[in-house]
Structures are given as structure tokens and as C-alpha cells.
mmCIF file of C-alpha atoms and ligand atoms in Angstrom:
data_model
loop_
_atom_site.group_PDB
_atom_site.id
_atom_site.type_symbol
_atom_site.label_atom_id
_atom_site.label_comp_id
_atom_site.label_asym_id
_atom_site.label_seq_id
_atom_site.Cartn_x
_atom_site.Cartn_y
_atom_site.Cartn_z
ATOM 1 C CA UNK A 50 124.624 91.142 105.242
ATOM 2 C CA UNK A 51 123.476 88.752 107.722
ATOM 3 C CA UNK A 52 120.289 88.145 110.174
ATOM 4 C CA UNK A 53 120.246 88.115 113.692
ATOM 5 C CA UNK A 54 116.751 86.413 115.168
ATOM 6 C CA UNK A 55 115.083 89.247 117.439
ATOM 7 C CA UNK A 56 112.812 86.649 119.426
ATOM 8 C CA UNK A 57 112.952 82.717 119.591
ATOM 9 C CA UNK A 58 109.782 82.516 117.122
ATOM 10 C CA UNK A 59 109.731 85.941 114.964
ATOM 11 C CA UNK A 60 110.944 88.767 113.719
ATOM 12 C CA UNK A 61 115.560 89.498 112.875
ATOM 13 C CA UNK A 62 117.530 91.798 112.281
ATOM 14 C CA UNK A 63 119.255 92.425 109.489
ATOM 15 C CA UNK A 64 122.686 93.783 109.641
ATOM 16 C CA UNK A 65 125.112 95.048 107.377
ATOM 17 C CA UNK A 66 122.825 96.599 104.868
ATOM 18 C CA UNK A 67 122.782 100.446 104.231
ATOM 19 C CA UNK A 68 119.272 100.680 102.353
ATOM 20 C CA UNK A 69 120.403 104.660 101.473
ATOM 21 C CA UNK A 70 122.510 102.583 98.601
ATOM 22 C CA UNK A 71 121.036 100.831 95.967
ATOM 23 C CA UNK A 72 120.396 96.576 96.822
ATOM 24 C CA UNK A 73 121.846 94.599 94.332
ATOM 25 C CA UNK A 74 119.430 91.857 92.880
ATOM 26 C CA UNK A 75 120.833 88.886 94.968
ATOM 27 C CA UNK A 76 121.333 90.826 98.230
ATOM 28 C CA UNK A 77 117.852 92.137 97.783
ATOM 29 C CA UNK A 78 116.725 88.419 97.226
ATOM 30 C CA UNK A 79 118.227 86.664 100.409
ATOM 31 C CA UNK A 80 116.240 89.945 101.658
ATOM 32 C CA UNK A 81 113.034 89.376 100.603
ATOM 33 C CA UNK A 82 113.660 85.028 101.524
ATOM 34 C CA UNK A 83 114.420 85.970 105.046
ATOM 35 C CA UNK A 84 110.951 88.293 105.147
ATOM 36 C CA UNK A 85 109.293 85.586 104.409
ATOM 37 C CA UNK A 86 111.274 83.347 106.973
ATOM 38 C CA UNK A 87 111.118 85.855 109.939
ATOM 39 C CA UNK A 88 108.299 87.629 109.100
ATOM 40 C CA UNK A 89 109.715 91.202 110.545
ATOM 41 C CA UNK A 90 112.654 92.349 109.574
ATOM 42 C CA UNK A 91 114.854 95.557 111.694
ATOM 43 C CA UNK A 92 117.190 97.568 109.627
ATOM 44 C CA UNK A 93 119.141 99.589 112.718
ATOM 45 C CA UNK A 94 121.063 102.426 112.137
ATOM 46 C CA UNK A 95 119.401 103.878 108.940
ATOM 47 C CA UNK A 96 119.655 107.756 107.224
ATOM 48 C CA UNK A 97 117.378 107.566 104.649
ATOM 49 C CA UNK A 98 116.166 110.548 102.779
ATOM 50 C CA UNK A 99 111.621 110.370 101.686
ATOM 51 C CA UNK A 100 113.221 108.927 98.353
ATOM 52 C CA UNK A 101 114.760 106.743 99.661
ATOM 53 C CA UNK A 102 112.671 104.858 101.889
ATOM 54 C CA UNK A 103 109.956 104.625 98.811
ATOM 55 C CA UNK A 104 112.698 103.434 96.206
ATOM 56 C CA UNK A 105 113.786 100.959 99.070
ATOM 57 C CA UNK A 106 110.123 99.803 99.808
ATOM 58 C CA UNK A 107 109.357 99.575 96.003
ATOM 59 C CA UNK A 108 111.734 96.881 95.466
ATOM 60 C CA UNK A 109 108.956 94.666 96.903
ATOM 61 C CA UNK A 110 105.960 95.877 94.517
ATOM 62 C CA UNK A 111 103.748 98.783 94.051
ATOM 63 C CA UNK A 112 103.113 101.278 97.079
ATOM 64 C CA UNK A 113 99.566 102.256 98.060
ATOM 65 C CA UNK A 114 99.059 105.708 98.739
ATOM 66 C CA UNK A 115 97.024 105.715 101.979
ATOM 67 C CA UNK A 116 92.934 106.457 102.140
ATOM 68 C CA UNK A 117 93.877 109.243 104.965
ATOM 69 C CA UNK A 118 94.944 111.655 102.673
ATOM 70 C CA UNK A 119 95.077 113.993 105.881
ATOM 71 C CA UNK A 120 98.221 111.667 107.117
ATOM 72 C CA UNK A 121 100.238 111.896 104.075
ATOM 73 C CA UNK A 122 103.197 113.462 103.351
ATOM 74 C CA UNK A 123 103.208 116.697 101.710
ATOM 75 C CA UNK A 124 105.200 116.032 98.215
ATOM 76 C CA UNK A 125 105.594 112.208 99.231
ATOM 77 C CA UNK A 126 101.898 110.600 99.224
ATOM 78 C CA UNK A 127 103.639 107.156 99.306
ATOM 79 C CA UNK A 128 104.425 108.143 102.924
ATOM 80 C CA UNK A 129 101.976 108.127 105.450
ATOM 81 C CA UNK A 130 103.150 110.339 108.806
ATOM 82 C CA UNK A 131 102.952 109.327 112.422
ATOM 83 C CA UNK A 132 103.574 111.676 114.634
ATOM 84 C CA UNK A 133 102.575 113.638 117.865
ATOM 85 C CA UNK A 134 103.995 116.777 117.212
ATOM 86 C CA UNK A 135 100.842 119.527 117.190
ATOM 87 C CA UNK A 136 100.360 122.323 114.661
ATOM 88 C CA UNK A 137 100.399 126.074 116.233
ATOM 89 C CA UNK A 138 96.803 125.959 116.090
ATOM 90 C CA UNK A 139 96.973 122.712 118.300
ATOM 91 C CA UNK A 140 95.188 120.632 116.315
ATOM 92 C CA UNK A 141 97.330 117.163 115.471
ATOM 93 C CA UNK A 142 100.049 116.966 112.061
ATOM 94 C CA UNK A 143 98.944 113.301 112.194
ATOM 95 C CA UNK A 144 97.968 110.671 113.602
ATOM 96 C CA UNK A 145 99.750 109.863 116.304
ATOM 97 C CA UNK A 146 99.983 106.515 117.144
ATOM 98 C CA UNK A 147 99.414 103.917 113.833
ATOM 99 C CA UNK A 148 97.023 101.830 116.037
ATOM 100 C CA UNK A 149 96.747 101.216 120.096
ATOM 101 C CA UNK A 150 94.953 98.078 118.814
ATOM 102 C CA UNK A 151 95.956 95.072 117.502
ATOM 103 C CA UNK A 152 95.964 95.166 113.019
ATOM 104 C CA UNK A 153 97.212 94.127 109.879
ATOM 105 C CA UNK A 154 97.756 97.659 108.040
ATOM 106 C CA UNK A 155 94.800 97.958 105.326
ATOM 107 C CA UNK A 156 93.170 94.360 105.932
ATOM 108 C CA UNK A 157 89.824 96.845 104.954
ATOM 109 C CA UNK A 158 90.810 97.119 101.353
ATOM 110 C CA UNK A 159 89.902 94.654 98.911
ATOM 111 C CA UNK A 160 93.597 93.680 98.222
ATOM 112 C CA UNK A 161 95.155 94.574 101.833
ATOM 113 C CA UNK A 162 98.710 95.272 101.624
ATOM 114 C CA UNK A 163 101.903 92.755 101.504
ATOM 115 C CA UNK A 164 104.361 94.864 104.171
ATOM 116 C CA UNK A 165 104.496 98.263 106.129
ATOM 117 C CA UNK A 166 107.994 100.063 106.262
ATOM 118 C CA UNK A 167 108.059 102.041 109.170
ATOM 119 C CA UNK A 168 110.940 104.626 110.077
ATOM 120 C CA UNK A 169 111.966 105.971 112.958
ATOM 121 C CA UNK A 170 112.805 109.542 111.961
ATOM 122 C CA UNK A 171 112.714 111.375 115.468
ATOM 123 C CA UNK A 172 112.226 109.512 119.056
ATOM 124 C CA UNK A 173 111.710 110.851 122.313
ATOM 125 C CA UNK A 174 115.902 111.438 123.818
ATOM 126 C CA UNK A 175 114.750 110.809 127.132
ATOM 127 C CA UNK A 176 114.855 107.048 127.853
ATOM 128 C CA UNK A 177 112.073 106.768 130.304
ATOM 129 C CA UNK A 178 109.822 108.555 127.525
ATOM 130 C CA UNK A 179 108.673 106.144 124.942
ATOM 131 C CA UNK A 180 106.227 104.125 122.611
ATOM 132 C CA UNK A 181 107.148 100.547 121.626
ATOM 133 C CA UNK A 182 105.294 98.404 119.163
ATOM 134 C CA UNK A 183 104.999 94.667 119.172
ATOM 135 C CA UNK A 184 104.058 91.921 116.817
ATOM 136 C CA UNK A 185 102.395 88.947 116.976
ATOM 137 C CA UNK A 186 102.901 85.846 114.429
ATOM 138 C CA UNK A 187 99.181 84.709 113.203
ATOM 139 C CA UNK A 188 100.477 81.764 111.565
ATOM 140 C CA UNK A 189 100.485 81.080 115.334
ATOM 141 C CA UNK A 190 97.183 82.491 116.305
ATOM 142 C CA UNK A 191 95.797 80.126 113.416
ATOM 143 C CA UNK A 192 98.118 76.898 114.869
ATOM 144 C CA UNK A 193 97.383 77.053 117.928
ATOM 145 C CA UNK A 194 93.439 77.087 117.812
ATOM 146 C CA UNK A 195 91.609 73.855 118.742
ATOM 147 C CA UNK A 196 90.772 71.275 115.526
ATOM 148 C CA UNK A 197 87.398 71.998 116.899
ATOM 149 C CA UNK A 198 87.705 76.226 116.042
ATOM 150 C CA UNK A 199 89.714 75.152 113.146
ATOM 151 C CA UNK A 200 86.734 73.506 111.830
ATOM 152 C CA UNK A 201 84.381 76.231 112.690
ATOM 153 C CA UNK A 202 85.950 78.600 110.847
ATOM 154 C CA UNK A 203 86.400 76.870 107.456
ATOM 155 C CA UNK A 204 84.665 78.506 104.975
ATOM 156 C CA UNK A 205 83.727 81.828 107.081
ATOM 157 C CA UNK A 206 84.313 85.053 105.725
ATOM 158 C CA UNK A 207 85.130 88.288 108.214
ATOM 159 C CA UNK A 208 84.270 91.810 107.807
ATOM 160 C CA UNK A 209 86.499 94.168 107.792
ATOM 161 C CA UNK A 210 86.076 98.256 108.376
ATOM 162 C CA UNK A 211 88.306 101.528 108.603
ATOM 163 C CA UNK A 212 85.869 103.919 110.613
ATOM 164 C CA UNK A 213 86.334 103.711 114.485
ATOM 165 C CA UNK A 214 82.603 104.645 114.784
ATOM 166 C CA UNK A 215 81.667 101.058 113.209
ATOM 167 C CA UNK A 216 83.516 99.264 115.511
ATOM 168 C CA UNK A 217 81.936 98.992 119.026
ATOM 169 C CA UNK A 218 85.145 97.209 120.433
ATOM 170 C CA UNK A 219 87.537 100.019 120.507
ATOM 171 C CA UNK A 220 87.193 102.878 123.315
ATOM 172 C CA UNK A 221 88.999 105.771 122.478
ATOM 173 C CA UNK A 222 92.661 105.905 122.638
ATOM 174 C CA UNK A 223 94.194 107.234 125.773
ATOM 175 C CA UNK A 224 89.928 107.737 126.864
ATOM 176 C CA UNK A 225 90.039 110.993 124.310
ATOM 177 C CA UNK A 226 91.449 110.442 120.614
ATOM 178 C CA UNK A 227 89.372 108.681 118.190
ATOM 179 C CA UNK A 228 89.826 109.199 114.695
ATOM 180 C CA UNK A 229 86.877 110.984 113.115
ATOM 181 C CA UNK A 230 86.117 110.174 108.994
ATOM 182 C CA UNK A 231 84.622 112.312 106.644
ATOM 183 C CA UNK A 232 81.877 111.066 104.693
ATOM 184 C CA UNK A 233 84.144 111.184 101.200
ATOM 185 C CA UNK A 234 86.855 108.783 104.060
ATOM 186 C CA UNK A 235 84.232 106.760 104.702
ATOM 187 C CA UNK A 236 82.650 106.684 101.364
ATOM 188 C CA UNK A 237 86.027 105.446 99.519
ATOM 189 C CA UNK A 238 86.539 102.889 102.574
ATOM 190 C CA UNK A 239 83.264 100.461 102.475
ATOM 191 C CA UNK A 240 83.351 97.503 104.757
ATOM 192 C CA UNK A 241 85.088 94.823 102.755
ATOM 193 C CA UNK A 242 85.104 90.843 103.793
ATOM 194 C CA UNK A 243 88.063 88.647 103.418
ATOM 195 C CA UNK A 244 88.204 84.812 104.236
ATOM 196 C CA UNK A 245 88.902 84.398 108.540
ATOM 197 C CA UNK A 246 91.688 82.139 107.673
ATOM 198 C CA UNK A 247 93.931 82.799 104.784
ATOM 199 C CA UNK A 248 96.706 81.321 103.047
ATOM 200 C CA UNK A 249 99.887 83.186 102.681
ATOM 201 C CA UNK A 250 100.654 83.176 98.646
ATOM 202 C CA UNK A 251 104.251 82.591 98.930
ATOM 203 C CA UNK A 252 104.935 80.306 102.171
ATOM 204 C CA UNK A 253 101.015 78.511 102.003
ATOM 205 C CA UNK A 254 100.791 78.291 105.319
ATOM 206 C CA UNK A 255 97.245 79.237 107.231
ATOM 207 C CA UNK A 256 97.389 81.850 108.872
ATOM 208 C CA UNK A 257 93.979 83.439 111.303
ATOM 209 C CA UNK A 258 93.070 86.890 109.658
ATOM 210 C CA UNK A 259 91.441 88.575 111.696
ATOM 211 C CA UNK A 260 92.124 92.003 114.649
ATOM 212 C CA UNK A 261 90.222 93.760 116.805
ATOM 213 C CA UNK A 262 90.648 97.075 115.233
ATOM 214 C CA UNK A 263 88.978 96.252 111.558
ATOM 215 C CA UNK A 264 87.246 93.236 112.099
ATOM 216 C CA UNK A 265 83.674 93.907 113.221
ATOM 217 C CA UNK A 266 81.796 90.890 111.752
ATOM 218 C CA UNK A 267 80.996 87.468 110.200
ATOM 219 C CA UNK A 268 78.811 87.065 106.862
ATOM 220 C CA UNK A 269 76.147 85.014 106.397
ATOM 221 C CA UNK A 270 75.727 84.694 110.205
ATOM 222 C CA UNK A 271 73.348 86.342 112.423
ATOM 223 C CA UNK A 272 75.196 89.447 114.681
ATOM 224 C CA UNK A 273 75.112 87.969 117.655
ATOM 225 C CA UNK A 274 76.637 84.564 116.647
ATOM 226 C CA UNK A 275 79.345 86.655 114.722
ATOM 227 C CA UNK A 276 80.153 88.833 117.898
ATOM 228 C CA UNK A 277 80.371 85.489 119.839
ATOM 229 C CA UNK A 278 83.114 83.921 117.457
ATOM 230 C CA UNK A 279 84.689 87.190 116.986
ATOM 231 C CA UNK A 280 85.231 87.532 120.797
ATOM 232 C CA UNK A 281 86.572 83.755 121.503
ATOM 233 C CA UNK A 282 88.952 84.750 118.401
ATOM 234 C CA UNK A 283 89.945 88.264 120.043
ATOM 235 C CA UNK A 284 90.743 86.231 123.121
ATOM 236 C CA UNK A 285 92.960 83.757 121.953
ATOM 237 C CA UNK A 286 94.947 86.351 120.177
ATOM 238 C CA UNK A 287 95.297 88.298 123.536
ATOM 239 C CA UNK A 288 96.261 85.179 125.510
ATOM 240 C CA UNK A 289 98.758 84.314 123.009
ATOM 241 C CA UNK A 290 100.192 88.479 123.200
ATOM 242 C CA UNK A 291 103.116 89.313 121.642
ATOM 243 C CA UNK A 292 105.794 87.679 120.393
ATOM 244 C CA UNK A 293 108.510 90.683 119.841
ATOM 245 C CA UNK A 294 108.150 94.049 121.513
ATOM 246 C CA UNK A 295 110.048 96.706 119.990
ATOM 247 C CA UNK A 296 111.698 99.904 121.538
ATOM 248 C CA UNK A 297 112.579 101.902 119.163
ATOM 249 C CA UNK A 298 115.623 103.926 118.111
ATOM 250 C CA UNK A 299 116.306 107.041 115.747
ATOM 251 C CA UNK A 300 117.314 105.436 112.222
ATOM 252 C CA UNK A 301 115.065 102.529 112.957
ATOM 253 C CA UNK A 302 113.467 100.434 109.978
ATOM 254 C CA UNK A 303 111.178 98.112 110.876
ATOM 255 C CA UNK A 304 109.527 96.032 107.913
ATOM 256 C CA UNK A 305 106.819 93.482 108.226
ATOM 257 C CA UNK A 306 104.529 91.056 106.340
ATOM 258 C CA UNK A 307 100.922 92.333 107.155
ATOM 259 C CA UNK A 308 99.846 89.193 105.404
ATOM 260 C CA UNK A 309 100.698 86.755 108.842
ATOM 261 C CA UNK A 310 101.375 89.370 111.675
ATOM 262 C CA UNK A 311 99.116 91.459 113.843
ATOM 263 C CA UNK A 312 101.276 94.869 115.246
ATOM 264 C CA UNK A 313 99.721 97.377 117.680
ATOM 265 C CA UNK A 314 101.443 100.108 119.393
ATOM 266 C CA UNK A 315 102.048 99.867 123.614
ATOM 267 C CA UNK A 316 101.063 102.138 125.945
ATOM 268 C CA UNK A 317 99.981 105.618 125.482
ATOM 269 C CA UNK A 318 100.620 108.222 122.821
ATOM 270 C CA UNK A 319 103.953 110.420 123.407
ATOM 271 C CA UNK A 320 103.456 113.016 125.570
ATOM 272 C CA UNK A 321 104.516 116.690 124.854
ATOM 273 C CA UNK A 322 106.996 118.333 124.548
ATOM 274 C CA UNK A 323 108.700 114.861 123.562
ATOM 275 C CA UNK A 324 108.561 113.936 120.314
ATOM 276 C CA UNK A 325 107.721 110.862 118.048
ATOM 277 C CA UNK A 326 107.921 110.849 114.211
ATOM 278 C CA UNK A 327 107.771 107.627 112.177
ATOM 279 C CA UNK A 328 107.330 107.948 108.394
ATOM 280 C CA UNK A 329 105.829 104.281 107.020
ATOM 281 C CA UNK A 330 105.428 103.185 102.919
ATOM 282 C CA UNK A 331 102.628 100.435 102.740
ATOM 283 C CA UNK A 332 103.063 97.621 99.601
ATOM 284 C CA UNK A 333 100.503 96.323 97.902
ATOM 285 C CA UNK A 334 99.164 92.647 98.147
ATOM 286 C CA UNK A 335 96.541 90.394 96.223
ATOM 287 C CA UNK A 336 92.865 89.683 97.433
ATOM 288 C CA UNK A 337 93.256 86.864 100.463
ATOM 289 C CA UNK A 338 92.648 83.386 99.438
HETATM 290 C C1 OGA B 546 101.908 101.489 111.735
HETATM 291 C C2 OGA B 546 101.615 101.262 113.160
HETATM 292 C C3 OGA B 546 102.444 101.568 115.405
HETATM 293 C C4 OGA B 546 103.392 102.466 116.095
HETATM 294 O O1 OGA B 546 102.791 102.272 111.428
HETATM 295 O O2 OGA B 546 101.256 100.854 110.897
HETATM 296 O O3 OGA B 546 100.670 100.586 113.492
HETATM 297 O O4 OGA B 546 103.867 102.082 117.188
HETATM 298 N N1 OGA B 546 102.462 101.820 114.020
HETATM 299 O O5 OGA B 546 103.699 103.547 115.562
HETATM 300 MN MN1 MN B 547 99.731 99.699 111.656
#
């Protein structure tokens, strides 16, 4: 097993490692060291069956089971589907795309999760048909602020929400989908607030936690001072991009810490008759600090 950096700053890839076989204790270690080093790890070439994605994704701690119970898969709840592929009635399997926007999976529950494991199970054949994702490092985000900002935000707690309809910065996706809750979705997801900078538990570095698609707020500060500091935030974080753009292939495993990166899918939604199916496990992580 060995790692081979994807992008000068973030993300490698790991090679040499069937995860369809168990991952002995030491392996699994040097694993879970160069997570935390590269903060995205690719595992090309996978078959994995449902099981064994989860057992895989288990090794690093206890899997949520995602609020969208309309997304999850039937027999597997630990698996949340993305996909484009339409039921005969028309209507969607699942969501298809995991976010146009920028995000940290789950930053609106109280204790947002560690990592996402996201598998490529079916991608479009044709080459010129296609949805990447990219990454962003917010250890970065957070460095590269000015001392002044820095300052600023000490202290500041953000807001965080799951329903679209509370967030007046995101248009629909492609101009038509948006997400629509029910009140028992919306009821189980409150707004939540974590800190606007947090430390990662295991490398204590600062990182800026914060995205466009959850957070829609500051407490303790009137709206219109929040929306200012939210949108100087936003904009540094769009200046600064990506820093690893992936194109995906069948057997694909991407994992990442959702603790210091922002993802977001490119571009638009895969059109018919093409097809796009990822299958993603979500770990569970501690209340930011
Ligand atoms: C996700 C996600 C983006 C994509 O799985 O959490 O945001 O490109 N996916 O599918
Ligand atoms: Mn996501």
C-alpha cells in the first residue's frame, strides 16, 4: 500500500489496497494517518459489495444513517443513494447530485460527521458525459484570511440548516430542482450552530467552518451584520476554489474528512439516458470545538 499525492496541497491516492478484503490493524492505521495528512483519500479500482463498503467505512467509527430517509438504501440505511436514474413514474430514485454547492456533509447536526465514503457504482460510458466533484482544504480557507478577519471571527458561532427553503443563497439547481422537506424532515433537522472556526480534534489545526449551502447565519448578531460577514466569508472561499477536481471512474472510492474540507459537485446533474450512481456511508464525529 502506498499514497500517491492527487494535487500539490490535498487530497492522494491510495494504491494497492483492495478494501473488498478485510484491513489488517496496521495497514488500516497508516490508513487512517494519511487521512488525516491528505485529507481525501481515492481508492481506484474498487468492487465492493453494500457490505462491504459499510464494514470498510466502520473501521473509522459509527455510521449515521442519513435524515433523508427518502435517499436511503432499501435494506442498507447506512447508505445514502445518489443517483439520476428516474422511477417509471418519472419522479427521481434520489437525489441526484449530493450538493451543486459548496458543504461539509451534515455540518447541520449537532455532532456533524468525521468522513463521507462515496462510491462510484455506475458512471456515464461516454467520456464527454460527466459530473466531477472537487474539494477544497479549509484549513486553508481559515489560513489564508487576514489577522484582521481572524480576529473578527473569534468567538462567533454560525448557524447551520438542512432545508433549501431557509437558505436565501441557493437558486435552484440546474434553475428547476430544489429539494423539498416534509415537515417530520424539517422537524428532526432544527437549525443547529457550531463555532465559525473550529479545531480539528486530531491534527488541532483551525480550520474556517463554514459553506454556502448550510450556513445561513451568525448568533448573537443582528441579520444584516451576519449576512455581511457571511458573504465576505463565501467570497474568500470562492476566490480560493478548489484545490482537487475529481472525474470520476466506475469502482471509484473517494473518502474525505468533512471536518477541514468543503466538496461540491461541478456542473450540471447527468443528463438522461446516461447514468450516474454513487452509493456514500457518512461517519460520525463529535460536537465542533
Ligand atoms: C456527497 C456529495 C457530490 C457528487 O456525496 O456528499 O456531495 O458529486 N457528492 O456526487
Ligand atoms: Mn456532500
Amino acid at each position: 500500500m502506498n499514497f500517491e499525492p492527487l494535487s500539490p496541497s490535498i487530497g492522494a491516492e491510495v494504491q494497492n489496497l483492495d478494501l473488498s478484503q478485510p484491513v489488517n490493524d496496521t495497514t488500516f492505521s497508516a490508513v487512517r494517518d494519511g487521512f488525516h495528512r491528505y485529507q481525501i483519500l481515492l481508492f481506484r479500482g474498487q468492487t465492493l459489495t453494500e457490505d462491504q463498503h459499510i464494514a470498510f467505512s466502520r473501521r473509522f467509527g459509527e455510521l449515521e444513517i442519513h435524515p433523508a430517509k427518502q435517499y436511503l438504501m432499501p435494506g442498507h440505511p447506512e447508505l445514502l443513494v445518489l443517483s439520476n436514474e428516474l422511477k417509471a413514474d418519472g419522479s427521481r430514485v434520489s437525489i441526484a447530485d449530493g450538493g451543486i454547492d459548496w458543504h461539509s456533509d451534515l455540518s447541520f447536526v449537532r455532532e456533524p460527521s468525521l468522513g463521507s465514503l462515496l462510491y462510484a457504482v455506475r458512471v456515464p460510458e461516454d467520456p464527454n458525459v460527466f459530473q466531477d466533484t472537487e474539494w477544497a482544504s479549509m484549513y486553508h480557507a481559515y489560513e489564508t484570511l487576514p489577522e484582521s478577519m481572524k480576529r473578527r471571527l473569534e468567538g462567533l458561532r454560525a448557524v447551520h440548516v438542512f432545508d433549501q427553503d431557509q437558505n436565501p443563497r441557493l437558486p435552484p439547481v440546474d434553475g428547476k430542482y430544489r429539494d423539498k422537506h416534509s415537515a417530520d424532515l424539517k422537524a428532526r433537522t432544527p437549525p443547529v450552530s457550531h463555532p465559525l472556526v473550529r479545531t480539528h480534534p486530531v491534527t488541532r489545526r483551525k480550520v474556517l467552518y463554514v459553506s454556502i449551502r448550510f450556513t445561513i447565519g451568525i448568533e448573537n448578531l443582528p441579520k444584516a451584520a451576519g449576512d455581511a460577514l457571511l458573504d465576505e466569508l463565501f467570497e474568500h472561499q470562492a476566490r480560493l476554489g478548489g484545490s482537487y477536481r475529481h472525474r470520476w471512474r466506475k469502482g471509484d472510492l473517494m473518502m474525505w474528512d468533512n471536518r477541514c474540507t468543503n466538496h461540491r459537485a461541478v456542473g450540471s446533474v447527468v443528463p438522461q439516458p446516461h447514468i450516474r450512481r454513487m452509493q456514500r456511508t457518512t461517519v460520525k464525529g463529535d460536537a465542533p470545538f
